[in-house]
């Protein structure tokens, strides 16, 4: 490793880390203002002009607040929990390209770890480790609400990891690569009609819903459901350790939004403005701005969903994953594999997605699905269970 490579890597890490921290601080302000707008009330608007210094005041409050550690907790694991949550979220960001990697100047890189050919596998492996922070925090707190919250989180993450991973298999099959940059360039070279949002809309829907559950965002934030679990896994946390959990959550959300923009919306490519062969002055900067704009739009969509859709019950959460998303993801993979094997036209893929979605809707509304000699009754009992009859 040359010293130039080492120096550029350090600078890239510093810029990415500083930018990420500042972005998270002001995204929290944006979400608070958006929540106030939806609920017809004032948001934070007292600290600085229009409340723009509120994130700095919040940061100072977390730093100066008394750090309370209850005497009945396992102190080592209690401190380790939020640290793991932040570390795994930051580590996942290492392979995310935040600009045109192949067209960057020699003294600059738009990705911390370039040339990672198994990028998708890496990011799913690292992202799935984040639940350890939640489980350790809940267990080490020695509190029944925290323990229940962490158990809910583990069941939720394990369930939604499956459709999340299955949803991108179609994208990987069509690109024949696990590299995020290769997937982005595959779409950019085909123009706007080559974006995966048009060819595989069902995969996008499954990926986005599963990603919301992975990041514990409403309507899937059952691990910290205040009506039943007080604060859930972070009931016993305060000051900076409490802030670290939410730092990790927001970092995870930003990573997911980058993935959504790169996997399904063409990354930095945009018609007439930022094409694969654009070489005008400032083209590289425009591509970075295009990608960041797409990411910001997806983040705002996630915020709108949080403040408009009510929370699921836990049995509904499990039914959605195991009876809805996983079967649809499996059928979507089958359609993509068949189309690729027999060289079907690209327009057959969205038709296949539509057919699977309609079939799933008809099965869900009819309430029953017959497999061999067994009938699965989707209509819920008063307890919310799904029944299987012979």
PDB file of N, CA, C and O in Angstrom, residues 263-335:
ATOM      1  N   UNK A 263     -29.315   1.019  -6.224  1.00  0.00           N
ATOM      2  CA  UNK A 263     -29.803  -0.251  -6.757  1.00  0.00           C
ATOM      3  C   UNK A 263     -30.983  -0.080  -7.700  1.00  0.00           C
ATOM      4  O   UNK A 263     -31.146  -0.847  -8.646  1.00  0.00           O
ATOM      5  N   UNK A 264     -31.840   0.926  -7.447  1.00  0.00           N
ATOM      6  CA  UNK A 264     -33.100   0.991  -8.194  1.00  0.00           C
ATOM      7  C   UNK A 264     -33.322   2.304  -8.945  1.00  0.00           C
ATOM      8  O   UNK A 264     -34.163   2.354  -9.834  1.00  0.00           O
ATOM      9  N   UNK A 265     -32.621   3.377  -8.598  1.00  0.00           N
ATOM     10  CA  UNK A 265     -32.890   4.675  -9.228  1.00  0.00           C
ATOM     11  C   UNK A 265     -31.684   5.229  -9.994  1.00  0.00           C
ATOM     12  O   UNK A 265     -31.562   6.433 -10.178  1.00  0.00           O
ATOM     13  N   UNK A 266     -30.794   4.372 -10.429  1.00  0.00           N
ATOM     14  CA  UNK A 266     -29.706   4.794 -11.307  1.00  0.00           C
ATOM     15  C   UNK A 266     -28.575   5.547 -10.641  1.00  0.00           C
ATOM     16  O   UNK A 266     -27.701   6.064 -11.346  1.00  0.00           O
ATOM     17  N   UNK A 267     -28.553   5.650  -9.311  1.00  0.00           N
ATOM     18  CA  UNK A 267     -27.453   6.333  -8.630  1.00  0.00           C
ATOM     19  C   UNK A 267     -27.324   7.780  -9.082  1.00  0.00           C
ATOM     20  O   UNK A 267     -28.274   8.556  -8.990  1.00  0.00           O
ATOM     21  N   UNK A 268     -26.135   8.153  -9.602  1.00  0.00           N
ATOM     22  CA  UNK A 268     -25.901   9.548 -10.006  1.00  0.00           C
ATOM     23  C   UNK A 268     -26.409   9.831 -11.412  1.00  0.00           C
ATOM     24  O   UNK A 268     -26.299  10.968 -11.882  1.00  0.00           O
ATOM     25  N   UNK A 269     -26.944   8.828 -12.131  1.00  0.00           N
ATOM     26  CA  UNK A 269     -27.387   9.058 -13.513  1.00  0.00           C
ATOM     27  C   UNK A 269     -28.735   9.755 -13.552  1.00  0.00           C
ATOM     28  O   UNK A 269     -29.640   9.416 -12.778  1.00  0.00           O
ATOM     29  N   UNK A 270     -28.840  10.778 -14.429  1.00  0.00           N
ATOM     30  CA  UNK A 270     -30.123  11.465 -14.636  1.00  0.00           C
ATOM     31  C   UNK A 270     -30.139  11.966 -16.074  1.00  0.00           C
ATOM     32  O   UNK A 270     -29.147  12.508 -16.559  1.00  0.00           O
ATOM     33  N   UNK A 271     -31.268  11.789 -16.787  1.00  0.00           N
ATOM     34  CA  UNK A 271     -31.289  12.129 -18.219  1.00  0.00           C
ATOM     35  C   UNK A 271     -30.959  13.590 -18.478  1.00  0.00           C
ATOM     36  O   UNK A 271     -31.454  14.484 -17.789  1.00  0.00           O
ATOM     37  N   UNK A 272     -30.097  13.805 -19.472  1.00  0.00           N
ATOM     38  CA  UNK A 272     -29.689  15.120 -19.983  1.00  0.00           C
ATOM     39  C   UNK A 272     -28.773  15.891 -19.032  1.00  0.00           C
ATOM     40  O   UNK A 272     -28.057  16.796 -19.449  1.00  0.00           O
ATOM     41  N   UNK A 273     -28.776  15.577 -17.772  1.00  0.00           N
ATOM     42  CA  UNK A 273     -27.959  16.308 -16.794  1.00  0.00           C
ATOM     43  C   UNK A 273     -26.690  15.549 -16.441  1.00  0.00           C
ATOM     44  O   UNK A 273     -25.585  16.101 -16.486  1.00  0.00           O
ATOM     45  N   UNK A 274     -26.841  14.289 -16.102  1.00  0.00           N
ATOM     46  CA  UNK A 274     -25.697  13.478 -15.666  1.00  0.00           C
ATOM     47  C   UNK A 274     -25.793  12.107 -16.326  1.00  0.00           C
ATOM     48  O   UNK A 274     -26.425  11.198 -15.798  1.00  0.00           O
ATOM     49  N   UNK A 275     -25.175  11.990 -17.494  1.00  0.00           N
ATOM     50  CA  UNK A 275     -25.151  10.717 -18.218  1.00  0.00           C
ATOM     51  C   UNK A 275     -23.801  10.038 -17.999  1.00  0.00           C
ATOM     52  O   UNK A 275     -22.855  10.651 -17.500  1.00  0.00           O
ATOM     53  N   UNK A 276     -23.721   8.777 -18.425  1.00  0.00           N
ATOM     54  CA  UNK A 276     -22.470   8.031 -18.233  1.00  0.00           C
ATOM     55  C   UNK A 276     -21.310   8.658 -18.997  1.00  0.00           C
ATOM     56  O   UNK A 276     -20.158   8.585 -18.568  1.00  0.00           O
ATOM     57  N   UNK A 277     -21.593   9.281 -20.160  1.00  0.00           N
ATOM     58  CA  UNK A 277     -20.521   9.872 -20.954  1.00  0.00           C
ATOM     59  C   UNK A 277     -20.432  11.392 -20.797  1.00  0.00           C
ATOM     60  O   UNK A 277     -19.772  12.055 -21.595  1.00  0.00           O
ATOM     61  N   UNK A 278     -21.069  11.966 -19.796  1.00  0.00           N
ATOM     62  CA  UNK A 278     -21.002  13.414 -19.580  1.00  0.00           C
ATOM     63  C   UNK A 278     -19.580  13.818 -19.196  1.00  0.00           C
ATOM     64  O   UNK A 278     -19.005  13.257 -18.264  1.00  0.00           O
ATOM     65  N   UNK A 279     -19.024  14.804 -19.940  1.00  0.00           N
ATOM     66  CA  UNK A 279     -17.646  15.214 -19.671  1.00  0.00           C
ATOM     67  C   UNK A 279     -17.518  16.734 -19.624  1.00  0.00           C
ATOM     68  O   UNK A 279     -16.423  17.259 -19.764  1.00  0.00           O
ATOM     69  N   UNK A 280     -18.630  17.436 -19.453  1.00  0.00           N
ATOM     70  CA  UNK A 280     -18.546  18.894 -19.387  1.00  0.00           C
ATOM     71  C   UNK A 280     -17.924  19.339 -18.063  1.00  0.00           C
ATOM     72  O   UNK A 280     -17.796  18.533 -17.118  1.00  0.00           O
ATOM     73  N   UNK A 281     -17.563  20.616 -17.990  1.00  0.00           N
ATOM     74  CA  UNK A 281     -16.919  21.134 -16.790  1.00  0.00           C
ATOM     75  C   UNK A 281     -17.867  21.040 -15.591  1.00  0.00           C
ATOM     76  O   UNK A 281     -18.998  21.521 -15.640  1.00  0.00           O
ATOM     77  N   UNK A 282     -17.424  20.416 -14.558  1.00  0.00           N
ATOM     78  CA  UNK A 282     -18.254  20.270 -13.358  1.00  0.00           C
ATOM     79  C   UNK A 282     -19.190  19.084 -13.400  1.00  0.00           C
ATOM     80  O   UNK A 282     -20.056  18.941 -12.525  1.00  0.00           O
ATOM     81  N   UNK A 283     -19.053  18.184 -14.398  1.00  0.00           N
ATOM     82  CA  UNK A 283     -19.951  17.039 -14.527  1.00  0.00           C
ATOM     83  C   UNK A 283     -19.860  16.123 -13.299  1.00  0.00           C
ATOM     84  O   UNK A 283     -20.880  15.593 -12.824  1.00  0.00           O
ATOM     85  N   UNK A 284     -18.657  15.950 -12.782  1.00  0.00           N
ATOM     86  CA  UNK A 284     -18.483  15.075 -11.619  1.00  0.00           C
ATOM     87  C   UNK A 284     -19.247  15.609 -10.410  1.00  0.00           C
ATOM     88  O   UNK A 284     -19.931  14.854  -9.712  1.00  0.00           O
ATOM     89  N   UNK A 285     -19.150  16.944 -10.197  1.00  0.00           N
ATOM     90  CA  UNK A 285     -19.857  17.546  -9.067  1.00  0.00           C
ATOM     91  C   UNK A 285     -21.374  17.432  -9.247  1.00  0.00           C
ATOM     92  O   UNK A 285     -22.101  17.153  -8.285  1.00  0.00           O
ATOM     93  N   UNK A 286     -21.846  17.612 -10.486  1.00  0.00           N
ATOM     94  CA  UNK A 286     -23.288  17.495 -10.756  1.00  0.00           C
ATOM     95  C   UNK A 286     -23.772  16.084 -10.435  1.00  0.00           C
ATOM     96  O   UNK A 286     -24.856  15.890  -9.866  1.00  0.00           O
ATOM     97  N   UNK A 287     -22.975  15.079 -10.785  1.00  0.00           N
ATOM     98  CA  UNK A 287     -23.375  13.694 -10.506  1.00  0.00           C
ATOM     99  C   UNK A 287     -23.479  13.439  -9.006  1.00  0.00           C
ATOM    100  O   UNK A 287     -24.385  12.731  -8.549  1.00  0.00           O
ATOM    101  N   UNK A 288     -22.549  14.024  -8.249  1.00  0.00           N
ATOM    102  CA  UNK A 288     -22.623  13.879  -6.788  1.00  0.00           C
ATOM    103  C   UNK A 288     -23.907  14.528  -6.260  1.00  0.00           C
ATOM    104  O   UNK A 288     -24.619  13.951  -5.425  1.00  0.00           O
ATOM    105  N   UNK A 289     -24.215  15.725  -6.777  1.00  0.00           N
ATOM    106  CA  UNK A 289     -25.424  16.436  -6.326  1.00  0.00           C
ATOM    107  C   UNK A 289     -26.677  15.649  -6.695  1.00  0.00           C
ATOM    108  O   UNK A 289     -27.630  15.551  -5.898  1.00  0.00           O
ATOM    109  N   UNK A 290     -26.704  15.060  -7.903  1.00  0.00           N
ATOM    110  CA  UNK A 290     -27.864  14.260  -8.326  1.00  0.00           C
ATOM    111  C   UNK A 290     -28.076  13.085  -7.383  1.00  0.00           C
ATOM    112  O   UNK A 290     -29.206  12.815  -6.926  1.00  0.00           O
ATOM    113  N   UNK A 291     -26.988  12.366  -7.071  1.00  0.00           N
ATOM    114  CA  UNK A 291     -27.112  11.211  -6.168  1.00  0.00           C
ATOM    115  C   UNK A 291     -27.594  11.643  -4.785  1.00  0.00           C
ATOM    116  O   UNK A 291     -28.502  11.020  -4.207  1.00  0.00           O
ATOM    117  N   UNK A 292     -27.005  12.720  -4.250  1.00  0.00           N
ATOM    118  CA  UNK A 292     -27.401  13.177  -2.913  1.00  0.00           C
ATOM    119  C   UNK A 292     -28.853  13.660  -2.905  1.00  0.00           C
ATOM    120  O   UNK A 292     -29.568  13.487  -1.911  1.00  0.00           O
ATOM    121  N   UNK A 293     -29.308  14.259  -4.025  1.00  0.00           N
ATOM    122  CA  UNK A 293     -30.711  14.696  -4.101  1.00  0.00           C
ATOM    123  C   UNK A 293     -31.657  13.493  -4.059  1.00  0.00           C
ATOM    124  O   UNK A 293     -32.685  13.517  -3.369  1.00  0.00           O
ATOM    125  N   UNK A 294     -31.304  12.450  -4.804  1.00  0.00           N
ATOM    126  CA  UNK A 294     -32.143  11.236  -4.767  1.00  0.00           C
ATOM    127  C   UNK A 294     -32.191  10.647  -3.356  1.00  0.00           C
ATOM    128  O   UNK A 294     -33.243  10.236  -2.879  1.00  0.00           O
ATOM    129  N   UNK A 295     -31.031  10.613  -2.710  1.00  0.00           N
ATOM    130  CA  UNK A 295     -30.976  10.079  -1.338  1.00  0.00           C
ATOM    131  C   UNK A 295     -31.847  10.924  -0.404  1.00  0.00           C
ATOM    132  O   UNK A 295     -32.594  10.392   0.423  1.00  0.00           O
ATOM    133  N   UNK A 296     -31.763  12.251  -0.541  1.00  0.00           N
ATOM    134  CA  UNK A 296     -32.559  13.130   0.319  1.00  0.00           C
ATOM    135  C   UNK A 296     -34.060  12.906   0.098  1.00  0.00           C
ATOM    136  O   UNK A 296     -34.840  12.888   1.054  1.00  0.00           O
ATOM    137  N   UNK A 297     -34.474  12.708  -1.154  1.00  0.00           N
ATOM    138  CA  UNK A 297     -35.889  12.462  -1.434  1.00  0.00           C
ATOM    139  C   UNK A 297     -36.377  11.176  -0.753  1.00  0.00           C
ATOM    140  O   UNK A 297     -37.484  11.120  -0.207  1.00  0.00           O
ATOM    141  N   UNK A 298     -35.538  10.154  -0.783  1.00  0.00           N
ATOM    142  CA  UNK A 298     -35.921   8.882  -0.148  1.00  0.00           C
ATOM    143  C   UNK A 298     -35.981   9.044   1.370  1.00  0.00           C
ATOM    144  O   UNK A 298     -36.876   8.508   2.035  1.00  0.00           O
ATOM    145  N   UNK A 299     -35.043   9.804   1.942  1.00  0.00           N
ATOM    146  CA  UNK A 299     -35.068  10.047   3.392  1.00  0.00           C
ATOM    147  C   UNK A 299     -36.348  10.788   3.779  1.00  0.00           C
ATOM    148  O   UNK A 299     -37.012  10.454   4.777  1.00  0.00           O
ATOM    149  N   UNK A 300     -36.732  11.794   2.993  1.00  0.00           N
ATOM    150  CA  UNK A 300     -37.961  12.541   3.295  1.00  0.00           C
ATOM    151  C   UNK A 300     -39.182  11.631   3.196  1.00  0.00           C
ATOM    152  O   UNK A 300     -40.127  11.759   3.987  1.00  0.00           O
ATOM    153  N   UNK A 301     -39.180  10.713   2.216  1.00  0.00           N
ATOM    154  CA  UNK A 301     -40.293   9.759   2.100  1.00  0.00           C
ATOM    155  C   UNK A 301     -40.397   8.901   3.363  1.00  0.00           C
ATOM    156  O   UNK A 301     -41.500   8.672   3.888  1.00  0.00           O
ATOM    157  N   UNK A 302     -39.252   8.434   3.863  1.00  0.00           N
ATOM    158  CA  UNK A 302     -39.255   7.621   5.083  1.00  0.00           C
ATOM    159  C   UNK A 302     -39.787   8.429   6.267  1.00  0.00           C
ATOM    160  O   UNK A 302     -40.536   7.916   7.108  1.00  0.00           O
ATOM    161  N   UNK A 303     -39.424   9.702   6.326  1.00  0.00           N
ATOM    162  CA  UNK A 303     -39.929  10.551   7.414  1.00  0.00           C
ATOM    163  C   UNK A 303     -41.439  10.745   7.311  1.00  0.00           C
ATOM    164  O   UNK A 303     -42.152  10.701   8.321  1.00  0.00           O
ATOM    165  N   UNK A 304     -41.937  10.971   6.087  1.00  0.00           N
ATOM    166  CA  UNK A 304     -43.388  11.111   5.902  1.00  0.00           C
ATOM    167  C   UNK A 304     -44.110   9.842   6.353  1.00  0.00           C
ATOM    168  O   UNK A 304     -45.160   9.896   7.006  1.00  0.00           O
ATOM    169  N   UNK A 305     -43.558   8.692   5.996  1.00  0.00           N
ATOM    170  CA  UNK A 305     -44.195   7.424   6.384  1.00  0.00           C
ATOM    171  C   UNK A 305     -44.255   7.311   7.897  1.00  0.00           C
ATOM    172  O   UNK A 305     -45.268   6.884   8.460  1.00  0.00           O
ATOM    173  N   UNK A 306     -43.180   7.731   8.577  1.00  0.00           N
ATOM    174  CA  UNK A 306     -43.150   7.609  10.043  1.00  0.00           C
ATOM    175  C   UNK A 306     -44.285   8.378  10.707  1.00  0.00           C
ATOM    176  O   UNK A 306     -44.866   7.925  11.689  1.00  0.00           O
ATOM    177  N   UNK A 307     -44.620   9.552  10.148  1.00  0.00           N
ATOM    178  CA  UNK A 307     -45.597  10.399  10.818  1.00  0.00           C
ATOM    179  C   UNK A 307     -46.991  10.310  10.221  1.00  0.00           C
ATOM    180  O   UNK A 307     -47.843  11.149  10.518  1.00  0.00           O
ATOM    181  N   UNK A 308     -47.222   9.322   9.341  1.00  0.00           N
ATOM    182  CA  UNK A 308     -48.547   9.192   8.734  1.00  0.00           C
ATOM    183  C   UNK A 308     -49.158   7.804   8.872  1.00  0.00           C
ATOM    184  O   UNK A 308     -50.374   7.672   8.828  1.00  0.00           O
ATOM    185  N   UNK A 309     -48.348   6.766   9.019  1.00  0.00           N
ATOM    186  CA  UNK A 309     -48.876   5.396   9.068  1.00  0.00           C
ATOM    187  C   UNK A 309     -48.819   4.885  10.502  1.00  0.00           C
ATOM    188  O   UNK A 309     -47.789   5.011  11.159  1.00  0.00           O
ATOM    189  N   UNK A 310     -49.925   4.297  11.006  1.00  0.00           N
ATOM    190  CA  UNK A 310     -49.903   3.777  12.385  1.00  0.00           C
ATOM    191  C   UNK A 310     -49.022   2.537  12.510  1.00  0.00           C
ATOM    192  O   UNK A 310     -48.724   1.863  11.530  1.00  0.00           O
ATOM    193  N   UNK A 311     -48.639   2.262  13.739  1.00  0.00           N
ATOM    194  CA  UNK A 311     -47.731   1.142  14.027  1.00  0.00           C
ATOM    195  C   UNK A 311     -48.431  -0.207  13.854  1.00  0.00           C
ATOM    196  O   UNK A 311     -49.604  -0.351  14.171  1.00  0.00           O
ATOM    197  N   UNK A 312     -47.715  -1.207  13.325  1.00  0.00           N
ATOM    198  CA  UNK A 312     -48.234  -2.572  13.200  1.00  0.00           C
ATOM    199  C   UNK A 312     -48.298  -3.234  14.575  1.00  0.00           C
ATOM    200  O   UNK A 312     -47.580  -2.846  15.490  1.00  0.00           O
ATOM    201  N   UNK A 313     -49.175  -4.254  14.694  1.00  0.00           N
ATOM    202  CA  UNK A 313     -49.067  -5.169  15.844  1.00  0.00           C
ATOM    203  C   UNK A 313     -47.950  -6.155  15.537  1.00  0.00           C
ATOM    204  O   UNK A 313     -47.580  -6.349  14.378  1.00  0.00           O
ATOM    205  N   UNK A 314     -47.422  -6.818  16.579  1.00  0.00           N
ATOM    206  CA  UNK A 314     -46.271  -7.675  16.335  1.00  0.00           C
ATOM    207  C   UNK A 314     -46.634  -8.892  15.486  1.00  0.00           C
ATOM    208  O   UNK A 314     -45.856  -9.325  14.629  1.00  0.00           O
ATOM    209  N   UNK A 315     -47.853  -9.454  15.679  1.00  0.00           N
ATOM    210  CA  UNK A 315     -48.251 -10.598  14.852  1.00  0.00           C
ATOM    211  C   UNK A 315     -48.443 -10.173  13.398  1.00  0.00           C
ATOM    212  O   UNK A 315     -48.143 -10.925  12.468  1.00  0.00           O
ATOM    213  N   UNK A 316     -48.951  -8.957  13.180  1.00  0.00           N
ATOM    214  CA  UNK A 316     -49.080  -8.453  11.809  1.00  0.00           C
ATOM    215  C   UNK A 316     -47.705  -8.269  11.174  1.00  0.00           C
ATOM    216  O   UNK A 316     -47.520  -8.527   9.978  1.00  0.00           O
ATOM    217  N   UNK A 317     -46.747  -7.826  11.980  1.00  0.00           N
ATOM    218  CA  UNK A 317     -45.377  -7.652  11.492  1.00  0.00           C
ATOM    219  C   UNK A 317     -44.802  -8.979  11.007  1.00  0.00           C
ATOM    220  O   UNK A 317     -44.210  -9.061   9.923  1.00  0.00           O
ATOM    221  N   UNK A 318     -44.989 -10.033  11.802  1.00  0.00           N
ATOM    222  CA  UNK A 318     -44.468 -11.342  11.429  1.00  0.00           C
ATOM    223  C   UNK A 318     -45.207 -11.913  10.214  1.00  0.00           C
ATOM    224  O   UNK A 318     -44.594 -12.487   9.302  1.00  0.00           O
ATOM    225  N   UNK A 319     -46.546 -11.763  10.187  1.00  0.00           N
ATOM    226  CA  UNK A 319     -47.312 -12.275   9.049  1.00  0.00           C
ATOM    227  C   UNK A 319     -46.897 -11.603   7.743  1.00  0.00           C
ATOM    228  O   UNK A 319     -46.819 -12.248   6.695  1.00  0.00           O
ATOM    229  N   UNK A 320     -46.643 -10.304   7.791  1.00  0.00           N
ATOM    230  CA  UNK A 320     -46.251  -9.582   6.578  1.00  0.00           C
ATOM    231  C   UNK A 320     -44.948 -10.144   6.008  1.00  0.00           C
ATOM    232  O   UNK A 320     -44.809 -10.316   4.789  1.00  0.00           O
ATOM    233  N   UNK A 321     -44.000 -10.461   6.892  1.00  0.00           N
ATOM    234  CA  UNK A 321     -42.708 -10.971   6.419  1.00  0.00           C
ATOM    235  C   UNK A 321     -42.827 -12.385   5.881  1.00  0.00           C
ATOM    236  O   UNK A 321     -42.417 -12.679   4.753  1.00  0.00           O
ATOM    237  N   UNK A 322     -43.405 -13.282   6.696  1.00  0.00           N
ATOM    238  CA  UNK A 322     -43.363 -14.713   6.356  1.00  0.00           C
ATOM    239  C   UNK A 322     -44.440 -15.129   5.359  1.00  0.00           C
ATOM    240  O   UNK A 322     -44.245 -16.078   4.590  1.00  0.00           O
ATOM    241  N   UNK A 323     -45.605 -14.469   5.383  1.00  0.00           N
ATOM    242  CA  UNK A 323     -46.691 -14.860   4.478  1.00  0.00           C
ATOM    243  C   UNK A 323     -46.834 -13.937   3.277  1.00  0.00           C
ATOM    244  O   UNK A 323     -47.544 -14.264   2.331  1.00  0.00           O
ATOM    245  N   UNK A 324     -46.185 -12.776   3.328  1.00  0.00           N
ATOM    246  CA  UNK A 324     -46.309 -11.837   2.218  1.00  0.00           C
ATOM    247  C   UNK A 324     -45.010 -11.607   1.475  1.00  0.00           C
ATOM    248  O   UNK A 324     -44.867 -11.972   0.304  1.00  0.00           O
ATOM    249  N   UNK A 325     -44.031 -11.024   2.139  1.00  0.00           N
ATOM    250  CA  UNK A 325     -42.821 -10.581   1.446  1.00  0.00           C
ATOM    251  C   UNK A 325     -41.944 -11.737   0.964  1.00  0.00           C
ATOM    252  O   UNK A 325     -41.432 -11.703  -0.163  1.00  0.00           O
ATOM    253  N   UNK A 326     -41.756 -12.760   1.807  1.00  0.00           N
ATOM    254  CA  UNK A 326     -40.865 -13.862   1.406  1.00  0.00           C
ATOM    255  C   UNK A 326     -41.415 -14.638   0.212  1.00  0.00           C
ATOM    256  O   UNK A 326     -40.682 -14.889  -0.767  1.00  0.00           O
ATOM    257  N   UNK A 327     -42.708 -15.043   0.209  1.00  0.00           N
ATOM    258  CA  UNK A 327     -43.216 -15.718  -1.010  1.00  0.00           C
ATOM    259  C   UNK A 327     -43.144 -14.839  -2.254  1.00  0.00           C
ATOM    260  O   UNK A 327     -42.781 -15.323  -3.337  1.00  0.00           O
ATOM    261  N   UNK A 328     -43.461 -13.550  -2.126  1.00  0.00           N
ATOM    262  CA  UNK A 328     -43.391 -12.677  -3.303  1.00  0.00           C
ATOM    263  C   UNK A 328     -41.954 -12.524  -3.789  1.00  0.00           C
ATOM    264  O   UNK A 328     -41.691 -12.497  -4.999  1.00  0.00           O
ATOM    265  N   UNK A 329     -40.999 -12.430  -2.860  1.00  0.00           N
ATOM    266  CA  UNK A 329     -39.587 -12.319  -3.258  1.00  0.00           C
ATOM    267  C   UNK A 329     -39.128 -13.580  -3.971  1.00  0.00           C
ATOM    268  O   UNK A 329     -38.377 -13.505  -4.960  1.00  0.00           O
ATOM    269  N   UNK A 330     -39.577 -14.752  -3.497  1.00  0.00           N
ATOM    270  CA  UNK A 330     -39.198 -16.014  -4.149  1.00  0.00           C
ATOM    271  C   UNK A 330     -39.762 -16.084  -5.567  1.00  0.00           C
ATOM    272  O   UNK A 330     -39.065 -16.490  -6.516  1.00  0.00           O
ATOM    273  N   UNK A 331     -41.021 -15.673  -5.733  1.00  0.00           N
ATOM    274  CA  UNK A 331     -41.624 -15.689  -7.072  1.00  0.00           C
ATOM    275  C   UNK A 331     -40.926 -14.688  -7.993  1.00  0.00           C
ATOM    276  O   UNK A 331     -40.747 -14.948  -9.187  1.00  0.00           O
ATOM    277  N   UNK A 332     -40.521 -13.550  -7.442  1.00  0.00           N
ATOM    278  CA  UNK A 332     -39.825 -12.547  -8.260  1.00  0.00           C
ATOM    279  C   UNK A 332     -38.476 -13.086  -8.752  1.00  0.00           C
ATOM    280  O   UNK A 332     -38.098 -12.874  -9.917  1.00  0.00           O
ATOM    281  N   UNK A 333     -37.767 -13.813  -7.895  1.00  0.00           N
ATOM    282  CA  UNK A 333     -36.499 -14.418  -8.323  1.00  0.00           C
ATOM    283  C   UNK A 333     -36.746 -15.424  -9.444  1.00  0.00           C
ATOM    284  O   UNK A 333     -36.011 -15.472 -10.439  1.00  0.00           O
ATOM    285  N   UNK A 334     -37.818 -16.223  -9.302  1.00  0.00           N
ATOM    286  CA  UNK A 334     -38.151 -17.225 -10.329  1.00  0.00           C
ATOM    287  C   UNK A 334     -38.425 -16.552 -11.671  1.00  0.00           C
ATOM    288  O   UNK A 334     -37.959 -17.014 -12.725  1.00  0.00           O
ATOM    289  N   UNK A 335     -39.160 -15.443 -11.651  1.00  0.00           N
ATOM    290  CA  UNK A 335     -39.472 -14.723 -12.896  1.00  0.00           C
ATOM    291  C   UNK A 335     -38.200 -14.177 -13.540  1.00  0.00           C
ATOM    292  O   UNK A 335     -37.991 -14.314 -14.760  1.00  0.00           O
TER     293      UNK A 335
END
